[in-house]
Coordinates of C-alpha atoms in Angstrom, one line a residue:
X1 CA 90.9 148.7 -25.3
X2 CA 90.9 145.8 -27.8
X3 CA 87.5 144.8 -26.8
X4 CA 86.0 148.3 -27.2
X5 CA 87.7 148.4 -30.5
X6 CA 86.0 145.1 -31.3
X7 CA 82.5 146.0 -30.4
X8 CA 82.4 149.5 -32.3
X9 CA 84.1 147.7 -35.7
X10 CA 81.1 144.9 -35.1
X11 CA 78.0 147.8 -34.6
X12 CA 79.7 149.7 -37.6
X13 CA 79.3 146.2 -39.7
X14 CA 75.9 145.7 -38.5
X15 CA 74.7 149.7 -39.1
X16 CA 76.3 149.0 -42.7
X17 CA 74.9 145.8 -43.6
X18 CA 71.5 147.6 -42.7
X19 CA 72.1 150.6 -44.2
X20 CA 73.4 148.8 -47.5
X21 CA 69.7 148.3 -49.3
X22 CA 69.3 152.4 -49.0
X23 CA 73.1 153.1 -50.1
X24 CA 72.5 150.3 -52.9
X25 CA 68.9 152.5 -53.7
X26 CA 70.7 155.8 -53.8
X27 CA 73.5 154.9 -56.4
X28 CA 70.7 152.7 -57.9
X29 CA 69.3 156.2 -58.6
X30 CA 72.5 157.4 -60.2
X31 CA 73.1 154.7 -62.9
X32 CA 71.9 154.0 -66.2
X33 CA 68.6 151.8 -66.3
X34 CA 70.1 148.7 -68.1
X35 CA 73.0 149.0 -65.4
X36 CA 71.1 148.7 -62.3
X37 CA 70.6 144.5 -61.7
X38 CA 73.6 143.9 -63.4
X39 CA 75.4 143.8 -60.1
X40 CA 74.8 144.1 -56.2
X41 CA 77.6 146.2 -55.7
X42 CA 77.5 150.3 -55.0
X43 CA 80.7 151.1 -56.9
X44 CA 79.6 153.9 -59.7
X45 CA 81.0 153.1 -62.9
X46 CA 78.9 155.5 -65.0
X47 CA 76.9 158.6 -63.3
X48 CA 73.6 159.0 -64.7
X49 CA 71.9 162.4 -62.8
X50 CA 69.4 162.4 -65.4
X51 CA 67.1 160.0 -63.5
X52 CA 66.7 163.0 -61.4
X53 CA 64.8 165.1 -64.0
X54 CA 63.1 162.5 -65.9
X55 CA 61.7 161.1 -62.7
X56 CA 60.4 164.4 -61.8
X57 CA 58.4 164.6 -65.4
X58 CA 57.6 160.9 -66.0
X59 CA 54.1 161.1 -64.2
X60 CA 51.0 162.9 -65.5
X61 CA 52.1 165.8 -62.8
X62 CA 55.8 167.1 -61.9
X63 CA 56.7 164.5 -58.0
X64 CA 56.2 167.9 -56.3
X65 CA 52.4 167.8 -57.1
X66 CA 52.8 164.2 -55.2
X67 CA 54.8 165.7 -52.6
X68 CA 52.6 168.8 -51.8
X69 CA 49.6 166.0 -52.0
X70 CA 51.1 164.0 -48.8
X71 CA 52.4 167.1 -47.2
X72 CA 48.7 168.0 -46.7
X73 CA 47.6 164.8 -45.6
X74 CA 50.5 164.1 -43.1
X75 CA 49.9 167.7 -41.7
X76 CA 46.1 167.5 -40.9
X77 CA 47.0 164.0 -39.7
X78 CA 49.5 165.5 -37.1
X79 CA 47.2 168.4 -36.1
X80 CA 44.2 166.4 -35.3
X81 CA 46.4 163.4 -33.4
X82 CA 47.9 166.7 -31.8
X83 CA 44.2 168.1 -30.8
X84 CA 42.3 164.9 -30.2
X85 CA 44.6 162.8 -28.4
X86 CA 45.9 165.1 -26.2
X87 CA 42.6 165.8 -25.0
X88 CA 41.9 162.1 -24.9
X89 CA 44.8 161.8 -22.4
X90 CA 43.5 164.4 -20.6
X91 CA 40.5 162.7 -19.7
X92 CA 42.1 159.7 -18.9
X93 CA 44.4 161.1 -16.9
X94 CA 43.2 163.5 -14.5
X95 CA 39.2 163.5 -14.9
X96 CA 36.7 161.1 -13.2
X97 CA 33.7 159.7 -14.8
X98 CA 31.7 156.3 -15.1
X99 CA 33.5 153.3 -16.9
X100 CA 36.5 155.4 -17.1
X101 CA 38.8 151.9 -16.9
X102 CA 36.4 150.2 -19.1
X103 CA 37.5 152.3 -21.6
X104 CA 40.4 153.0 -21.0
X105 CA 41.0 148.9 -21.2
X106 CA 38.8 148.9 -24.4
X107 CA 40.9 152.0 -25.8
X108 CA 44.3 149.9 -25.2
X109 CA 42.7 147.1 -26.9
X110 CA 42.2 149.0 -30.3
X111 CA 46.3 148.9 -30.6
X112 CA 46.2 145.2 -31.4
X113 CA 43.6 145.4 -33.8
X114 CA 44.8 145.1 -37.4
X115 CA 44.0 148.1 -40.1
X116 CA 42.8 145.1 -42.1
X117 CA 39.8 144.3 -40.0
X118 CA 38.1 147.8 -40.1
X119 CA 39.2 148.7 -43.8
X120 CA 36.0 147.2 -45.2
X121 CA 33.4 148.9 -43.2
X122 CA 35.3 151.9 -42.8
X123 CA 35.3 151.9 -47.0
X124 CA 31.7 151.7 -46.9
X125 CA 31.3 154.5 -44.6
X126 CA 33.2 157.1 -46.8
X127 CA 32.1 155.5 -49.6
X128 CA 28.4 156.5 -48.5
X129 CA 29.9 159.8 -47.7
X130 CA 31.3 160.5 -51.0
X131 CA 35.1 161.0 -49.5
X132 CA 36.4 158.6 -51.6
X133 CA 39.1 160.0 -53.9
X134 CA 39.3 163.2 -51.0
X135 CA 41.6 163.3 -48.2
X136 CA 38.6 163.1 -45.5
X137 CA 39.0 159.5 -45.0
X138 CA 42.7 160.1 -44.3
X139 CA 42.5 162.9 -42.2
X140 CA 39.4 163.1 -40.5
X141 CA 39.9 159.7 -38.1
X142 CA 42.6 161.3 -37.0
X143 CA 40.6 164.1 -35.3
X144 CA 38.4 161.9 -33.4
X145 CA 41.4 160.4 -31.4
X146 CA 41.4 156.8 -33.0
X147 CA 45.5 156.5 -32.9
X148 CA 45.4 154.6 -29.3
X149 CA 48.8 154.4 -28.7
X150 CA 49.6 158.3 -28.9
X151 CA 46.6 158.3 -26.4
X152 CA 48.2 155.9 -24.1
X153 CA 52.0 158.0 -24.3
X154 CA 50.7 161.0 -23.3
X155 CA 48.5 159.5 -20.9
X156 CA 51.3 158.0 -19.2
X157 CA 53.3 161.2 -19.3
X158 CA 50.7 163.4 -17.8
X159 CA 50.2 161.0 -15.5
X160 CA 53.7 161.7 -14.2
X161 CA 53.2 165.2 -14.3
X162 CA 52.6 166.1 -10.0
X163 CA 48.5 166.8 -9.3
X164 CA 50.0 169.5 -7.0
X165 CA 50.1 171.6 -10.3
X166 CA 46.5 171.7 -11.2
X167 CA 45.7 171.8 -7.3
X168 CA 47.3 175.6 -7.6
X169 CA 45.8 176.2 -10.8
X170 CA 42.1 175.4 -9.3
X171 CA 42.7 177.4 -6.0
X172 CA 43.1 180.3 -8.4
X173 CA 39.8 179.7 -10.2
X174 CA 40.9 177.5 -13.3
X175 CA 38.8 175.0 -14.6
X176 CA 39.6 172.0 -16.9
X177 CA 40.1 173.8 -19.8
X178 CA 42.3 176.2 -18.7
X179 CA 44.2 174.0 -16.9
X180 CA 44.7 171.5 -19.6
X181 CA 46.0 174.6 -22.0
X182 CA 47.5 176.7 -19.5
X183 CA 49.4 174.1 -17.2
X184 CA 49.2 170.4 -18.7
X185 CA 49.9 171.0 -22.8
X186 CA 53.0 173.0 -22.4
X187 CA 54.6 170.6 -20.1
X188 CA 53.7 168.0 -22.7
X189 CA 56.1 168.7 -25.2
X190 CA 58.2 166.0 -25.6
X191 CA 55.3 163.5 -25.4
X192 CA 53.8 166.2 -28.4
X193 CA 57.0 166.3 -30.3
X194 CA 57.1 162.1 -30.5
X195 CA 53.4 162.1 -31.3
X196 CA 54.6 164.6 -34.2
X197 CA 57.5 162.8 -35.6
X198 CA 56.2 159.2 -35.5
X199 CA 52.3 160.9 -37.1
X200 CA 54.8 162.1 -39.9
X201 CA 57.1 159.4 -40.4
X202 CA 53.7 157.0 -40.5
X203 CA 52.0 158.8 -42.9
X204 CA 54.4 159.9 -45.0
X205 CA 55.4 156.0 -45.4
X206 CA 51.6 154.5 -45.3
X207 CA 50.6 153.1 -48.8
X208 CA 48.1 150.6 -47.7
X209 CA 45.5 153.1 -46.8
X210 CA 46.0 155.6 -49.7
X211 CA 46.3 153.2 -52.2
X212 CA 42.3 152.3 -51.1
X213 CA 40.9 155.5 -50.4
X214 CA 42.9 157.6 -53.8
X215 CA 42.2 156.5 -57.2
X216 CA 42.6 159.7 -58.9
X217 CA 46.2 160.2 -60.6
X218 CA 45.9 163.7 -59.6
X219 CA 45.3 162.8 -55.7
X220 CA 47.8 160.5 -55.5
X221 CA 50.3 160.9 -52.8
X222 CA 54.4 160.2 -52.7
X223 CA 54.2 156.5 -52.1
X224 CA 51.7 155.5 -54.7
X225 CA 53.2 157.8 -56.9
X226 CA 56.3 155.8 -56.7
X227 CA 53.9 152.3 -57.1
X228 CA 53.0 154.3 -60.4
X229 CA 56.3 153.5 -61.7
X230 CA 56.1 150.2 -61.7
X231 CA 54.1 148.8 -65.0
X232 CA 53.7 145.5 -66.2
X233 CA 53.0 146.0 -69.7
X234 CA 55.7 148.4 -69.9
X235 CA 59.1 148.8 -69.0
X236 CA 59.9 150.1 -65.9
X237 CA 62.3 152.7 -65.6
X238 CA 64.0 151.5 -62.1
X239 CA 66.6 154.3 -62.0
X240 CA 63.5 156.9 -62.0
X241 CA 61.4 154.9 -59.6
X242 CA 65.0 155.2 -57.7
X243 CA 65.8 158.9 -57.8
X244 CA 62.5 159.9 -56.5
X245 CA 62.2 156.8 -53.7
X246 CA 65.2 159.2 -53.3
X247 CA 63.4 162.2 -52.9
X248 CA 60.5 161.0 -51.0
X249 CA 63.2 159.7 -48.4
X250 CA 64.4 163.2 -47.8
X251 CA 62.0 164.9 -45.6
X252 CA 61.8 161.8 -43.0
X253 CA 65.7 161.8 -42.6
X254 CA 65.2 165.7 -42.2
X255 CA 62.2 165.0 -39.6
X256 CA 63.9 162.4 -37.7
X257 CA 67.6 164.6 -38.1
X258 CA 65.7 167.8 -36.5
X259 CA 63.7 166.4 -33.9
X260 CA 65.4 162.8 -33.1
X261 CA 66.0 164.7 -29.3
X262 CA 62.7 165.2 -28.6
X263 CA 61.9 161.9 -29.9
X264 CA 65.0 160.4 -27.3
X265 CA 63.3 162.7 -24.7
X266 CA 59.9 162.0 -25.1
X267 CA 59.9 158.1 -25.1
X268 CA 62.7 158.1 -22.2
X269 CA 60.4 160.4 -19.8
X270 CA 57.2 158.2 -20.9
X271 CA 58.9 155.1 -20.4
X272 CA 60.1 155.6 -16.9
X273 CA 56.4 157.3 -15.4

């Protein structure tokens, strides 16, 4: 008993001590802006809601112009890592055809290639294109199957799936396609569902690439909005910047909250394939 009662006080530390930058953020949001550095404590000793509402209005469009702006990006990027790597996986999976480990090796060797190598050339390309300040470059990729390692989960989970299943569906005159919607996709959901939440989580959070690709104020999505806040030749109002890192937090904790057991599902049933 005393050493259960030990090890759940010591993860309840731990989960604190991590959780303390994004309690320290949210009271951050809720003080006046000459109070915030003053101390490293998350004791309130003046409430200051009004970051809310000037936060909202300090950019050149209300944050829910910024918001909508990375709600259509993250949901074109979830629809086409949906389409195209679930058919991907497909292929790997269960058809035959030549070089099929070749790339299927060279696929798996995309994973540990750095964003920073292909940026450049990839810039150029769009550039040429004229998708630069447009959402193309940040959703179109994405269609074309390039995320390898949501390839290589549902792989692995179809691969688990039993061949006796599209054996049946073949005998009774099914070909690929039907097969692949009728009998593989909707016993792929919890591999679908992770796919979904880690595409959204991703891109909701992914600055580098926007930052390159949207120069436009008016294009700009939730996190370099939030780098708008930040000025150096002006002062920076912190407890704005705050409330709406706030905000912008919201919708991954509700993601992760609503679908965290078909996250627990999908990379347990991967995992053990």
């Amino acid at each position: 008993m005393t050493r259960s009662l030990a090890k759940h006080t010591g993860l309840i530390l731990l989960a604190l001590i991590m959780l303390y930058p994004v309690i320290w953020m949210v009271v951050s949001s809720l003080r006046p802006n000459d109070e915030i550095f003053r101390s490293p404590g998350i004791v309130l000793d003046s409430l200051q809601t009004g970051n809310y509402g000037e936060g909202w209005n300090a950019l050149s469009a209300p944050f829910s112009h910024f918001l909508i702006n990375s709600a259509i990006v993250v949901l074109g990027c979830i629809i086409g890592n949906l389409v195209s790597c679930s058919m991907a996986a497909y292929a790997f999976a269960r058809l035959e055809f030549t070089g099929k480990k070749l790339w299927f090796a060279i696929m798996l060797g995309t994973i540990m290639l750095p964003i920073h190598v292909i940026i450049v050339p990839q810039y150029i390309l769009f550039s040429q294109l004229g998708w630069i300040n447009t959402f193309l470059p940040l959703i179109v990729p994405k269609l074309l199957a390039t995320d390898a390692f949501f390839v290589f989960l549902m792989v692995q989970f179809i691969r688990g799936l039993p061949r006796e299943l599209d054996e049946a569906a073949r005998i009774d005159g099914a070909g690929h396609p039907r097969i692949f919607l009728q009998v593989i996709l909707p016993l792929m959901l919890p591999a679908l569902a992770t796919t979904t939440i880690f595409t959204f989580i991703w891109t909701w959070n992914d600055f580098f690439s926007q930052l390159i690709y949207l120069t436009d104020p008016e294009m700009y999505t939730v996190p370099v909005a939030l780098r708008s806040f930040v000025d150096a030749t002006v002062a920076t109002s912190w407890g704005s910047m705050f409330a709406m890192s706030v905000v912008s937090l919201l919708p991954i904790f509700l993601a992760f909250l609503i679908g965290q057991r078909y996250l627990i599902k999908g990379i347990a049933t991967t995992g053990i394939k």
